[in-house]
PDB file of C-alpha atoms and ligand atoms in Angstrom:
ATOM      1  CA  MET K   1     -22.810 -14.891  -6.598  1.00 51.00           C
ATOM      2  CA  PRO K   2     -20.810 -12.282  -4.725  1.00 53.00           C
ATOM      3  CA  ASP K   3     -22.817 -10.098  -2.823  1.00 55.00           C
ATOM      4  CA  GLU K   4     -22.374  -6.531  -4.273  1.00 54.00           C
ATOM      5  CA  THR K   5     -23.522  -4.767  -1.024  1.00 53.00           C
ATOM      6  CA  THR K   6     -20.580  -6.012   1.011  1.00 54.00           C
ATOM      7  CA  ALA K   7     -18.341  -5.659  -1.767  1.00 54.00           C
ATOM      8  CA  VAL K   8     -19.266  -1.843  -1.903  1.00 59.00           C
ATOM      9  CA  ALA K   9     -19.264  -1.557   2.112  1.00 76.00           C
ATOM     10  CA  THR K  10     -15.762  -2.843   2.311  1.00 88.00           C
ATOM     11  CA  PRO K  11     -13.125  -0.019   1.418  1.00 94.00           C
ATOM     12  CA  PRO K  12      -9.768  -0.939   0.241  1.00 97.00           C
ATOM     13  CA  HIS K  13      -7.247  -1.167   2.903  1.00 97.00           C
ATOM     14  CA  LEU K  14      -4.998   1.460   1.221  1.00 97.00           C
ATOM     15  CA  GLN K  15      -5.710   3.903  -1.156  1.00 97.00           C
ATOM     16  CA  LEU K  16      -3.714   6.391  -2.543  1.00 97.00           C
ATOM     17  CA  VAL K  17      -5.258   9.305  -4.879  1.00 97.00           C
ATOM     18  CA  ASN K  18      -3.483  11.930  -7.209  1.00 97.00           C
ATOM     19  CA  VAL K  19      -0.488  11.509  -4.592  1.00 97.00           C
ATOM     20  CA  TRP K  20       2.561  13.685  -5.636  1.00 97.00           C
ATOM     21  CA  LYS K  21       5.784  14.365  -4.038  1.00 97.00           C
ATOM     22  CA  ARG K  22       8.093  17.227  -5.313  1.00 96.00           C
ATOM     23  CA  PHE K  23      11.535  17.534  -3.572  1.00 96.00           C
ATOM     24  CA  GLY K  24      13.176  21.366  -3.790  1.00 94.00           C
ATOM     25  CA  GLU K  25      11.947  24.648  -5.352  1.00 91.00           C
ATOM     26  CA  ALA K  26      11.954  25.283  -8.928  1.00 86.00           C
ATOM     27  CA  PRO K  27      13.975  25.570 -11.194  1.00 88.00           C
ATOM     28  CA  LYS K  28      15.754  22.850  -9.335  1.00 90.00           C
ATOM     29  CA  GLN K  29      13.024  21.516  -8.202  1.00 93.00           C
ATOM     30  CA  THR K  30      12.710  16.985  -8.817  1.00 94.00           C
ATOM     31  CA  VAL K  31       9.243  15.897  -9.185  1.00 95.00           C
ATOM     32  CA  ALA K  32       9.990  12.332  -7.655  1.00 96.00           C
ATOM     33  CA  VAL K  33       5.949  11.156  -7.963  1.00 97.00           C
ATOM     34  CA  ARG K  34       3.186  12.316  -9.594  1.00 97.00           C
ATOM     35  CA  ASN K  35      -0.453  11.639  -9.561  1.00 97.00           C
ATOM     36  CA  VAL K  36      -0.497   8.182  -8.221  1.00 98.00           C
ATOM     37  CA  ASP K  37      -3.812   6.550  -7.932  1.00 98.00           C
ATOM     38  CA  LEU K  38      -3.800   3.251  -6.378  1.00 98.00           C
ATOM     39  CA  SER K  39      -5.769   0.744  -4.549  1.00 97.00           C
ATOM     40  CA  ILE K  40      -4.594  -2.282  -2.522  1.00 98.00           C
ATOM     41  CA  GLU K  41      -7.622  -4.634  -0.994  1.00 97.00           C
ATOM     42  CA  PRO K  42      -7.144  -6.140   2.469  1.00 96.00           C
ATOM     43  CA  GLY K  43      -5.194  -8.857   2.220  1.00 96.00           C
ATOM     44  CA  ALA K  44      -3.665  -8.591  -0.958  1.00 97.00           C
ATOM     45  CA  PHE K  45       0.032  -9.196  -2.073  1.00 98.00           C
ATOM     46  CA  VAL K  46       1.083  -6.467  -4.357  1.00 98.00           C
ATOM     47  CA  THR K  47       4.442  -6.181  -5.774  1.00 98.00           C
ATOM     48  CA  LEU K  48       5.995  -2.906  -7.525  1.00 98.00           C
ATOM     49  CA  ILE K  49       8.441  -2.683  -9.852  1.00 97.00           C
ATOM     50  CA  GLY K  50       9.780   0.149 -12.025  1.00 95.00           C
ATOM     51  CA  PRO K  51      13.225   1.726 -13.091  1.00 94.00           C
ATOM     52  CA  SER K  52      15.663   2.710 -10.608  1.00 93.00           C
ATOM     53  CA  GLY K  53      14.737   6.251  -9.398  1.00 94.00           C
ATOM     54  CA  CYS K  54      11.287   6.420 -10.683  1.00 95.00           C
ATOM     55  CA  GLY K  55      10.217   7.121  -6.815  1.00 96.00           C
ATOM     56  CA  LYS K  56       9.034   3.721  -5.340  1.00 97.00           C
ATOM     57  CA  SER K  57      10.817   4.306  -2.010  1.00 97.00           C
ATOM     58  CA  THR K  58       9.530   7.754  -1.872  1.00 97.00           C
ATOM     59  CA  LEU K  59       6.084   6.469  -2.289  1.00 97.00           C
ATOM     60  CA  PHE K  60       6.905   3.703   0.637  1.00 97.00           C
ATOM     61  CA  SER K  61       7.848   6.661   2.647  1.00 96.00           C
ATOM     62  CA  MET K  62       4.893   8.833   2.313  1.00 96.00           C
ATOM     63  CA  ILE K  63       2.450   5.426   2.758  1.00 96.00           C
ATOM     64  CA  SER K  64       4.446   4.663   5.993  1.00 95.00           C
ATOM     65  CA  GLY K  65       3.762   8.733   7.198  1.00 94.00           C
ATOM     66  CA  LEU K  66       7.658   9.274   7.432  1.00 93.00           C
ATOM     67  CA  LEU K  67       7.328  11.743   4.299  1.00 95.00           C
ATOM     68  CA  PRO K  68       4.276  13.941   3.670  1.00 94.00           C
ATOM     69  CA  PRO K  69       2.718  13.786   0.336  1.00 95.00           C
ATOM     70  CA  ASP K  70       2.023  17.350  -1.348  1.00 95.00           C
ATOM     71  CA  SER K  71      -1.079  18.639  -0.711  1.00 87.00           C
ATOM     72  CA  ASP K  72      -2.642  17.728  -4.339  1.00 90.00           C
ATOM     73  CA  GLY K  73      -3.734  14.434  -3.340  1.00 93.00           C
ATOM     74  CA  SER K  74      -4.610  12.226  -0.343  1.00 95.00           C
ATOM     75  CA  LEU K  75      -4.221   8.881   1.450  1.00 96.00           C
ATOM     76  CA  LEU K  76      -6.368   6.637   2.868  1.00 97.00           C
ATOM     77  CA  LEU K  77      -6.556   3.500   5.283  1.00 97.00           C
ATOM     78  CA  ASN K  78      -9.151   1.736   5.359  1.00 96.00           C
ATOM     79  CA  GLY K  79     -11.275   4.010   3.785  1.00 96.00           C
ATOM     80  CA  LYS K  80     -10.357   6.889   6.124  1.00 95.00           C
ATOM     81  CA  VAL K  81      -8.436   9.985   4.984  1.00 95.00           C
ATOM     82  CA  GLN K  82      -4.875   9.977   6.839  1.00 95.00           C
ATOM     83  CA  GLN K  83      -3.658  13.713   7.918  1.00 89.00           C
ATOM     84  CA  ASP K  84      -0.050  14.277   7.895  1.00 82.00           C
ATOM     85  CA  GLY K  85       1.529  12.166  10.384  1.00 82.00           C
ATOM     86  CA  ALA K  86      -1.346  10.020  11.131  1.00 88.00           C
ATOM     87  CA  LEU K  87       0.234   7.249   9.278  1.00 91.00           C
ATOM     88  CA  LEU K  88       3.015   6.979  11.722  1.00 89.00           C
ATOM     89  CA  GLY K  89       2.890   3.411  13.986  1.00 90.00           C
ATOM     90  CA  LYS K  90       0.121   2.211  11.652  1.00 93.00           C
ATOM     91  CA  ILE K  91       2.313   0.409   9.173  1.00 95.00           C
ATOM     92  CA  ALA K  92       5.078  -2.045   9.356  1.00 94.00           C
ATOM     93  CA  PHE K  93       7.826  -0.623   6.974  1.00 94.00           C
ATOM     94  CA  MET K  94      11.267  -1.939   6.179  1.00 94.00           C
ATOM     95  CA  PRO K  95      13.194   0.507   4.312  1.00 92.00           C
ATOM     96  CA  GLN K  96      15.415  -0.149   1.555  1.00 89.00           C
ATOM     97  CA  ARG K  97      18.469   0.341   3.870  1.00 86.00           C
ATOM     98  CA  ASP K  98      18.422  -1.602   6.596  1.00 77.00           C
ATOM     99  CA  LEU K  99      18.968   1.104   9.420  1.00 85.00           C
ATOM    100  CA  LEU K 100      20.436  -1.469  12.114  1.00 93.00           C
ATOM    101  CA  PHE K 101      21.757   0.214  15.275  1.00 95.00           C
ATOM    102  CA  PRO K 102      25.720  -0.542  15.341  1.00 96.00           C
ATOM    103  CA  TRP K 103      25.456  -0.242  19.031  1.00 97.00           C
ATOM    104  CA  ARG K 104      22.524  -2.695  19.603  1.00 96.00           C
ATOM    105  CA  THR K 105      22.981  -6.206  19.350  1.00 97.00           C
ATOM    106  CA  VAL K 106      20.962  -7.997  16.586  1.00 97.00           C
ATOM    107  CA  LEU K 107      18.580  -9.108  19.264  1.00 97.00           C
ATOM    108  CA  ASP K 108      18.638  -6.021  20.561  1.00 96.00           C
ATOM    109  CA  ASN K 109      17.969  -4.207  17.124  1.00 96.00           C
ATOM    110  CA  ALA K 110      15.227  -6.935  16.166  1.00 96.00           C
ATOM    111  CA  THR K 111      12.833  -5.838  19.218  1.00 95.00           C
ATOM    112  CA  LEU K 112      13.422  -2.292  18.904  1.00 91.00           C
ATOM    113  CA  ALA K 113      10.153  -1.224  17.555  1.00 88.00           C
ATOM    114  CA  LEU K 114       8.294  -3.443  20.440  1.00 91.00           C
ATOM    115  CA  GLU K 115      10.449  -1.584  22.762  1.00 91.00           C
ATOM    116  CA  VAL K 116       9.228   1.864  21.514  1.00 88.00           C
ATOM    117  CA  GLU K 117       5.763   0.529  21.751  1.00 88.00           C
ATOM    118  CA  GLY K 118       6.087   0.078  25.386  1.00 92.00           C
ATOM    119  CA  MET K 119       6.372  -3.906  25.370  1.00 93.00           C
ATOM    120  CA  PRO K 120       8.497  -4.974  28.576  1.00 94.00           C
ATOM    121  CA  ARG K 121      12.103  -5.806  27.411  1.00 92.00           C
ATOM    122  CA  ARG K 122      11.941  -9.432  28.342  1.00 94.00           C
ATOM    123  CA  ARG K 123       8.838 -10.011  26.661  1.00 95.00           C
ATOM    124  CA  ALA K 124      10.298  -8.457  23.365  1.00 95.00           C
ATOM    125  CA  ARG K 125      13.395 -10.608  23.589  1.00 96.00           C
ATOM    126  CA  ALA K 126      11.302 -14.180  24.070  1.00 96.00           C
ATOM    127  CA  LYS K 127       8.947 -13.320  20.870  1.00 95.00           C
ATOM    128  CA  ALA K 128      12.360 -11.942  18.814  1.00 96.00           C
ATOM    129  CA  GLU K 129      14.502 -15.191  20.466  1.00 96.00           C
ATOM    130  CA  ALA K 130      11.728 -17.664  18.884  1.00 94.00           C
ATOM    131  CA  LEU K 131      12.053 -15.909  15.224  1.00 92.00           C
ATOM    132  CA  PHE K 132      15.757 -16.487  14.821  1.00 95.00           C
ATOM    133  CA  PRO K 133      15.687 -19.903  13.769  1.00 92.00           C
ATOM    134  CA  GLU K 134      13.136 -19.120  11.331  1.00 88.00           C
ATOM    135  CA  PHE K 135      15.478 -16.396   9.717  1.00 89.00           C
ATOM    136  CA  GLY K 136      18.055 -18.717   9.673  1.00 88.00           C
ATOM    137  CA  LEU K 137      19.741 -16.293  12.359  1.00 94.00           C
ATOM    138  CA  GLY K 138      20.089 -18.771  15.182  1.00 96.00           C
ATOM    139  CA  GLY K 139      23.071 -18.277  17.068  1.00 97.00           C
ATOM    140  CA  PHE K 140      23.807 -14.648  16.132  1.00 98.00           C
ATOM    141  CA  GLU K 141      21.419 -13.339  18.855  1.00 97.00           C
ATOM    142  CA  GLN K 142      24.207 -11.261  20.472  1.00 98.00           C
ATOM    143  CA  HIS K 143      26.039 -10.457  17.675  1.00 98.00           C
ATOM    144  CA  TYR K 144      26.880  -6.845  16.282  1.00 98.00           C
ATOM    145  CA  PRO K 145      25.545  -5.848  12.749  1.00 96.00           C
ATOM    146  CA  HIS K 146      29.089  -5.090  11.590  1.00 96.00           C
ATOM    147  CA  GLN K 147      29.670  -8.984  12.294  1.00 97.00           C
ATOM    148  CA  LEU K 148      26.816  -9.945   9.953  1.00 95.00           C
ATOM    149  CA  SER K 149      26.918 -10.469   6.082  1.00 90.00           C
ATOM    150  CA  GLY K 150      24.514  -8.078   4.099  1.00 86.00           C
ATOM    151  CA  GLY K 151      21.964 -10.581   3.330  1.00 85.00           C
ATOM    152  CA  MET K 152      22.050 -11.391   7.219  1.00 90.00           C
ATOM    153  CA  ARG K 153      21.367  -8.012   8.092  1.00 91.00           C
ATOM    154  CA  GLN K 154      18.713  -7.799   5.429  1.00 89.00           C
ATOM    155  CA  ARG K 155      17.013 -10.626   7.451  1.00 90.00           C
ATOM    156  CA  VAL K 156      17.433  -8.747  10.946  1.00 93.00           C
ATOM    157  CA  ALA K 157      15.786  -5.955   9.270  1.00 93.00           C
ATOM    158  CA  LEU K 158      12.746  -8.184   8.067  1.00 91.00           C
ATOM    159  CA  MET K 159      12.477 -10.010  11.229  1.00 92.00           C
ATOM    160  CA  ARG K 160      12.044  -6.270  12.904  1.00 93.00           C
ATOM    161  CA  THR K 161       9.339  -5.516  10.559  1.00 93.00           C
ATOM    162  CA  PHE K 162       7.439  -8.733  11.336  1.00 91.00           C
ATOM    163  CA  LEU K 163       7.957  -8.372  15.052  1.00 92.00           C
ATOM    164  CA  PHE K 164       6.274  -5.151  14.678  1.00 91.00           C
ATOM    165  CA  GLU K 165       2.549  -6.751  14.203  1.00 89.00           C
ATOM    166  CA  ARG K 166       0.751  -4.903  11.388  1.00 94.00           C
ATOM    167  CA  ASP K 167      -1.984  -5.935   8.914  1.00 93.00           C
ATOM    168  CA  LEU K 168      -0.237  -3.957   6.248  1.00 96.00           C
ATOM    169  CA  ILE K 169       3.369  -4.356   5.656  1.00 96.00           C
ATOM    170  CA  LEU K 170       5.906  -2.377   3.490  1.00 97.00           C
ATOM    171  CA  LEU K 171       8.881  -4.264   2.475  1.00 97.00           C
ATOM    172  CA  ASP K 172      11.324  -2.262  -0.064  1.00 97.00           C
ATOM    173  CA  GLU K 173      13.896  -4.677  -1.944  1.00 96.00           C
ATOM    174  CA  PRO K 174      13.518  -6.902   1.165  1.00 94.00           C
ATOM    175  CA  PHE K 175      15.508  -9.760  -0.491  1.00 93.00           C
ATOM    176  CA  GLY K 176      17.720  -7.469  -2.989  1.00 89.00           C
ATOM    177  CA  ALA K 177      21.082  -8.862  -1.078  1.00 84.00           C
ATOM    178  CA  LEU K 178      20.497 -12.114  -0.707  1.00 87.00           C
ATOM    179  CA  ASP K 179      21.856 -15.106  -2.625  1.00 89.00           C
ATOM    180  CA  ALA K 180      19.466 -16.918  -5.117  1.00 90.00           C
ATOM    181  CA  LEU K 181      19.394 -20.184  -3.182  1.00 89.00           C
ATOM    182  CA  THR K 182      18.265 -17.682   0.399  1.00 87.00           C
ATOM    183  CA  ARG K 183      16.160 -15.522  -1.504  1.00 91.00           C
ATOM    184  CA  SER K 184      13.922 -18.545  -3.119  1.00 92.00           C
ATOM    185  CA  MET K 185      13.355 -20.246   0.667  1.00 87.00           C
ATOM    186  CA  MET K 186      12.715 -16.233   1.936  1.00 88.00           C
ATOM    187  CA  GLN K 187      10.065 -16.092  -0.666  1.00 94.00           C
ATOM    188  CA  ARG K 188       8.671 -19.309  -0.059  1.00 90.00           C
ATOM    189  CA  TRP K 189       8.571 -18.503   3.891  1.00 86.00           C
ATOM    190  CA  LEU K 190       7.209 -14.817   2.985  1.00 92.00           C
ATOM    191  CA  LEU K 191       4.594 -16.504   0.956  1.00 94.00           C
ATOM    192  CA  ASP K 192       3.832 -18.991   3.910  1.00 89.00           C
ATOM    193  CA  ILE K 193       3.532 -16.437   6.609  1.00 87.00           C
ATOM    194  CA  TRP K 194       1.335 -14.118   4.634  1.00 91.00           C
ATOM    195  CA  ALA K 195      -1.225 -17.166   3.640  1.00 90.00           C
ATOM    196  CA  LYS K 196      -1.108 -17.648   7.565  1.00 85.00           C
ATOM    197  CA  HIS K 197      -1.900 -14.279   8.711  1.00 83.00           C
ATOM    198  CA  ARG K 198      -3.501 -12.574   5.926  1.00 87.00           C
ATOM    199  CA  ARG K 199      -1.508  -9.582   6.340  1.00 93.00           C
ATOM    200  CA  THR K 200      -1.640  -7.229   3.266  1.00 97.00           C
ATOM    201  CA  VAL K 201       1.878  -6.555   1.781  1.00 97.00           C
ATOM    202  CA  LEU K 202       3.186  -4.127  -0.605  1.00 98.00           C
ATOM    203  CA  PHE K 203       6.735  -5.304  -1.837  1.00 98.00           C
ATOM    204  CA  ILE K 204       8.999  -3.264  -4.024  1.00 98.00           C
ATOM    205  CA  THR K 205      11.351  -5.415  -5.992  1.00 97.00           C
ATOM    206  CA  HIS K 206      13.711  -4.965  -9.322  1.00 95.00           C
ATOM    207  CA  ASP K 207      13.524  -8.888  -9.945  1.00 95.00           C
ATOM    208  CA  ILE K 208      10.417  -9.498 -12.294  1.00 96.00           C
ATOM    209  CA  ASP K 209      10.544 -13.154 -11.538  1.00 96.00           C
ATOM    210  CA  GLU K 210      10.427 -12.241  -7.933  1.00 97.00           C
ATOM    211  CA  ALA K 211       7.266  -9.832  -8.389  1.00 98.00           C
ATOM    212  CA  ILE K 212       5.138 -12.348 -10.674  1.00 98.00           C
ATOM    213  CA  PHE K 213       5.693 -15.152  -8.056  1.00 97.00           C
ATOM    214  CA  LEU K 214       4.831 -13.369  -5.171  1.00 98.00           C
ATOM    215  CA  GLY K 215       1.737 -10.919  -6.235  1.00 98.00           C
ATOM    216  CA  ASP K 216      -1.627 -11.222  -6.706  1.00 97.00           C
ATOM    217  CA  LYS K 217      -0.922  -7.983  -8.666  1.00 98.00           C
ATOM    218  CA  VAL K 218       2.127  -6.681  -9.973  1.00 98.00           C
ATOM    219  CA  VAL K 219       2.164  -2.513 -10.279  1.00 98.00           C
ATOM    220  CA  VAL K 220       4.627  -1.173 -12.835  1.00 98.00           C
ATOM    221  CA  MET K 221       5.644   2.460 -12.585  1.00 97.00           C
ATOM    222  CA  THR K 222       6.880   4.885 -14.954  1.00 96.00           C
ATOM    223  CA  ALA K 223      10.138   6.289 -15.194  1.00 94.00           C
ATOM    224  CA  ARG K 224      10.760   9.762 -13.149  1.00 93.00           C
ATOM    225  CA  PRO K 225       8.574  11.289 -12.309  1.00 92.00           C
ATOM    226  CA  GLY K 226       6.892   7.905 -11.325  1.00 94.00           C
ATOM    227  CA  THR K 227       3.405   7.583 -11.518  1.00 97.00           C
ATOM    228  CA  ILE K 228       1.272   4.030 -12.420  1.00 98.00           C
ATOM    229  CA  LYS K 229       2.251   2.691 -15.701  1.00 97.00           C
ATOM    230  CA  CYS K 230       0.019  -0.303 -15.326  1.00 97.00           C
ATOM    231  CA  GLU K 231      -1.331  -3.074 -13.155  1.00 98.00           C
ATOM    232  CA  GLU K 232      -1.090  -6.866 -14.184  1.00 98.00           C
ATOM    233  CA  ALA K 233      -3.204  -9.311 -12.398  1.00 98.00           C
ATOM    234  CA  ILE K 234      -1.611 -12.460 -11.656  1.00 98.00           C
ATOM    235  CA  THR K 235      -4.099 -15.518 -11.464  1.00 96.00           C
ATOM    236  CA  LEU K 236      -1.431 -18.168 -11.003  1.00 96.00           C
ATOM    237  CA  PRO K 237      -2.640 -20.829  -8.639  1.00 95.00           C
ATOM    238  CA  ARG K 238      -1.858 -20.523  -5.076  1.00 95.00           C
ATOM    239  CA  PRO K 239       0.062 -22.130  -3.192  1.00 93.00           C
ATOM    240  CA  ARG K 240       2.800 -21.597  -5.712  1.00 93.00           C
ATOM    241  CA  ASP K 241       6.016 -23.659  -5.644  1.00 90.00           C
ATOM    242  CA  LEU K 242       9.334 -23.105  -7.899  1.00 88.00           C
ATOM    243  CA  GLY K 243       7.725 -25.082 -10.692  1.00 91.00           C
ATOM    244  CA  VAL K 244       5.360 -22.175 -11.784  1.00 94.00           C
ATOM    245  CA  VAL K 245       8.203 -19.982 -13.081  1.00 93.00           C
ATOM    246  CA  THR K 246       8.153 -22.673 -16.156  1.00 95.00           C
ATOM    247  CA  THR K 247       4.487 -22.825 -16.704  1.00 96.00           C
ATOM    248  CA  PRO K 248       3.452 -20.819 -20.071  1.00 97.00           C
ATOM    249  CA  GLU K 249       1.216 -18.256 -18.187  1.00 96.00           C
ATOM    250  CA  PHE K 250       4.306 -17.085 -15.979  1.00 98.00           C
ATOM    251  CA  MET K 251       6.377 -16.839 -19.337  1.00 97.00           C
ATOM    252  CA  ALA K 252       3.886 -14.730 -20.868  1.00 97.00           C
ATOM    253  CA  VAL K 253       2.956 -12.245 -17.972  1.00 97.00           C
ATOM    254  CA  LYS K 254       7.088 -12.190 -17.821  1.00 97.00           C
ATOM    255  CA  LYS K 255       7.626 -11.084 -21.485  1.00 97.00           C
ATOM    256  CA  LYS K 256       4.461  -8.925 -21.240  1.00 97.00           C
ATOM    257  CA  LEU K 257       5.994  -6.829 -18.029  1.00 97.00           C
ATOM    258  CA  LEU K 258       9.521  -7.124 -19.544  1.00 96.00           C
ATOM    259  CA  ALA K 259       8.326  -5.078 -22.270  1.00 95.00           C
ATOM    260  CA  VAL K 260       6.888  -2.377 -20.316  1.00 95.00           C
ATOM    261  CA  VAL K 261       9.815  -2.207 -17.466  1.00 93.00           C
ATOM    262  CA  GLU K 262      12.293  -2.053 -20.341  1.00 92.00           C
ATOM    263  CA  GLU K 263      10.614   0.607 -22.139  1.00 91.00           C
ATOM    264  CA  GLU K 264      10.516   3.017 -19.348  1.00 89.00           C
ATOM    265  CA  SER K 265      13.974   1.912 -18.303  1.00 88.00           C
ATOM    266  CA  LEU K 266      15.158   3.156 -21.444  1.00 89.00           C
ATOM    267  CA  LYS K 267      13.440   6.276 -20.920  1.00 85.00           C
ATOM    268  CA  THR K 268      15.474   6.836 -17.425  1.00 78.00           C
ATOM    269  CA  PHE K 269      18.929   6.604 -19.372  1.00 77.00           C
ATOM    270  CA  ALA K 270      17.789   8.779 -22.122  1.00 76.00           C
ATOM    271  CA  ALA K 271      16.880  11.222 -20.017  1.00 73.00           C
ATOM    272  CA  ALA K 272      20.104  10.988 -17.600  1.00 68.00           C
ATOM    273  CA  SER K 273      22.178  10.990 -21.140  1.00 56.00           C
ATOM    274  CA  PRO K 274      24.141  14.576 -21.733  1.00 55.00           C
TER     275      PRO K 274
HETATM  276  N1  LIG H 301      14.838  13.464   0.439  1.00 69.54           N
HETATM  277  C1  LIG H 301      15.249  13.760  -1.037  1.00 69.54           C
HETATM  278  N2  LIG H 301      15.292  14.906  -1.601  1.00 69.54           N
HETATM  279  C2  LIG H 301      15.731  15.034  -2.765  1.00 69.54           C
HETATM  280  N3  LIG H 301      15.582  14.032  -3.680  1.00 69.54           N
HETATM  281  C3  LIG H 301      15.062  13.027  -3.354  1.00 69.54           C
HETATM  282  C4  LIG H 301      14.814  12.787  -1.561  1.00 69.54           C
HETATM  283  N4  LIG H 301      14.544  11.507  -1.854  1.00 69.54           N
HETATM  284  C5  LIG H 301      14.465  10.920  -3.033  1.00 69.54           C
HETATM  285  N5  LIG H 301      14.771  11.847  -4.111  1.00 69.54           N
HETATM  286  C6  LIG H 301      14.807  11.754  -5.729  1.00 69.54           C
HETATM  287  O1  LIG H 301      13.462  11.382  -5.728  1.00 69.54           O
HETATM  288  C7  LIG H 301      13.637  10.480  -6.850  1.00 69.54           C
HETATM  289  C8  LIG H 301      12.847   9.215  -6.873  1.00 69.54           C
HETATM  290  O2  LIG H 301      13.818   8.511  -5.471  1.00 69.54           O
HETATM  291  P1  LIG H 301      13.308   6.782  -4.925  1.00 69.54           P
HETATM  292  O3  LIG H 301      14.510   6.640  -3.939  1.00 69.54           O
HETATM  293  O4  LIG H 301      12.192   7.238  -4.498  1.00 69.54           O
HETATM  294  O5  LIG H 301      13.568   6.024  -5.931  1.00 69.54           O
HETATM  295  P2  LIG H 301      13.398   4.359  -6.175  1.00 69.54           P
HETATM  296  O6  LIG H 301      12.415   4.522  -7.231  1.00 69.54           O
HETATM  297  O7  LIG H 301      13.120   3.850  -4.872  1.00 69.54           O
HETATM  298  O8  LIG H 301      14.847   3.992  -6.813  1.00 69.54           O
HETATM  299  P3  LIG H 301      15.568   2.515  -6.885  1.00 69.54           P
HETATM  300  O9  LIG H 301      15.031   1.537  -7.548  1.00 69.54           O
HETATM  301  O10 LIG H 301      17.041   2.892  -7.103  1.00 69.54           O
HETATM  302  O11 LIG H 301      15.516   2.440  -5.221  1.00 69.54           O
HETATM  303  C9  LIG H 301      14.850  10.359  -7.253  1.00 69.54           C
HETATM  304  O12 LIG H 301      15.241  11.260  -8.121  1.00 69.54           O
HETATM  305  C10 LIG H 301      15.880  10.789  -5.848  1.00 69.54           C
HETATM  306  O13 LIG H 301      16.829  11.499  -6.365  1.00 69.54           O
HETATM  307 MG1  LIG H 302      14.320   2.612  -3.801  1.00 69.54          MG
END
């Protein structure tokens, strides 16, 4: 029997309560995110899907502390309310755009967050160098970002996020630019790392298969202004391998989620029509 006292005493790792984000002033205001309530348990792998422009990246900007939420709601980390700016530096965040510095080598881009934290350059470099082969980037340490493909740049950004060791990681479409094979390799790599270190992961994707394959829970957002449409617990056994995508359980969840996402995506297009 689970001990209820313990369960109650452990707060969610991350909690969003009535979170809103509006850009600009009425009448030209864009409500990007509305009334988002979300709880992420410690060590969970949660995937987030929703139509383009529904507010997913905006939500991540707020969780990472880069963008203050509107005053309606609150963000809690380990049960503690986080005031504006308090979340900065507490969370590892890989933004949707890779934000690599063109004047720095790949190695120096990878070590950036560690250096900002004050780690001596030599130690930061040694730490980063050890990861290059694992990310399929061995031999590219001294290249510059413009000398890499889109998928390679994405892997550098992912590596940088992992080097910034935080127990909550936000990944905004980290595998979007990868070919199917590399993507599948990186998915399995990510699951291995997650199983080993049990960090909490929040992962945005447009790929429903990927959301189900990786997640303990898939959170679906509505069309903008984005709020939580539904949450689907994924009970497929772990460790998961590629064969899982052909199981009836996988197919059933996929069918259900496809219907919901399609409904919301159609709303986005209807809203955009003249
Ligand atoms: N800094 C900003 N100023 C004004 N509007 C913004 C700003 N950032 C985002 N928006 C608007 O907020 C809405 C949500 O954008 P966001 O980037 O969060 O969507 P998304 O769900 O991540 O989309 P995608 O799947 O295409 O990446 C959009 O309408 C966008 O135009
Ligand atoms: Mg986005």
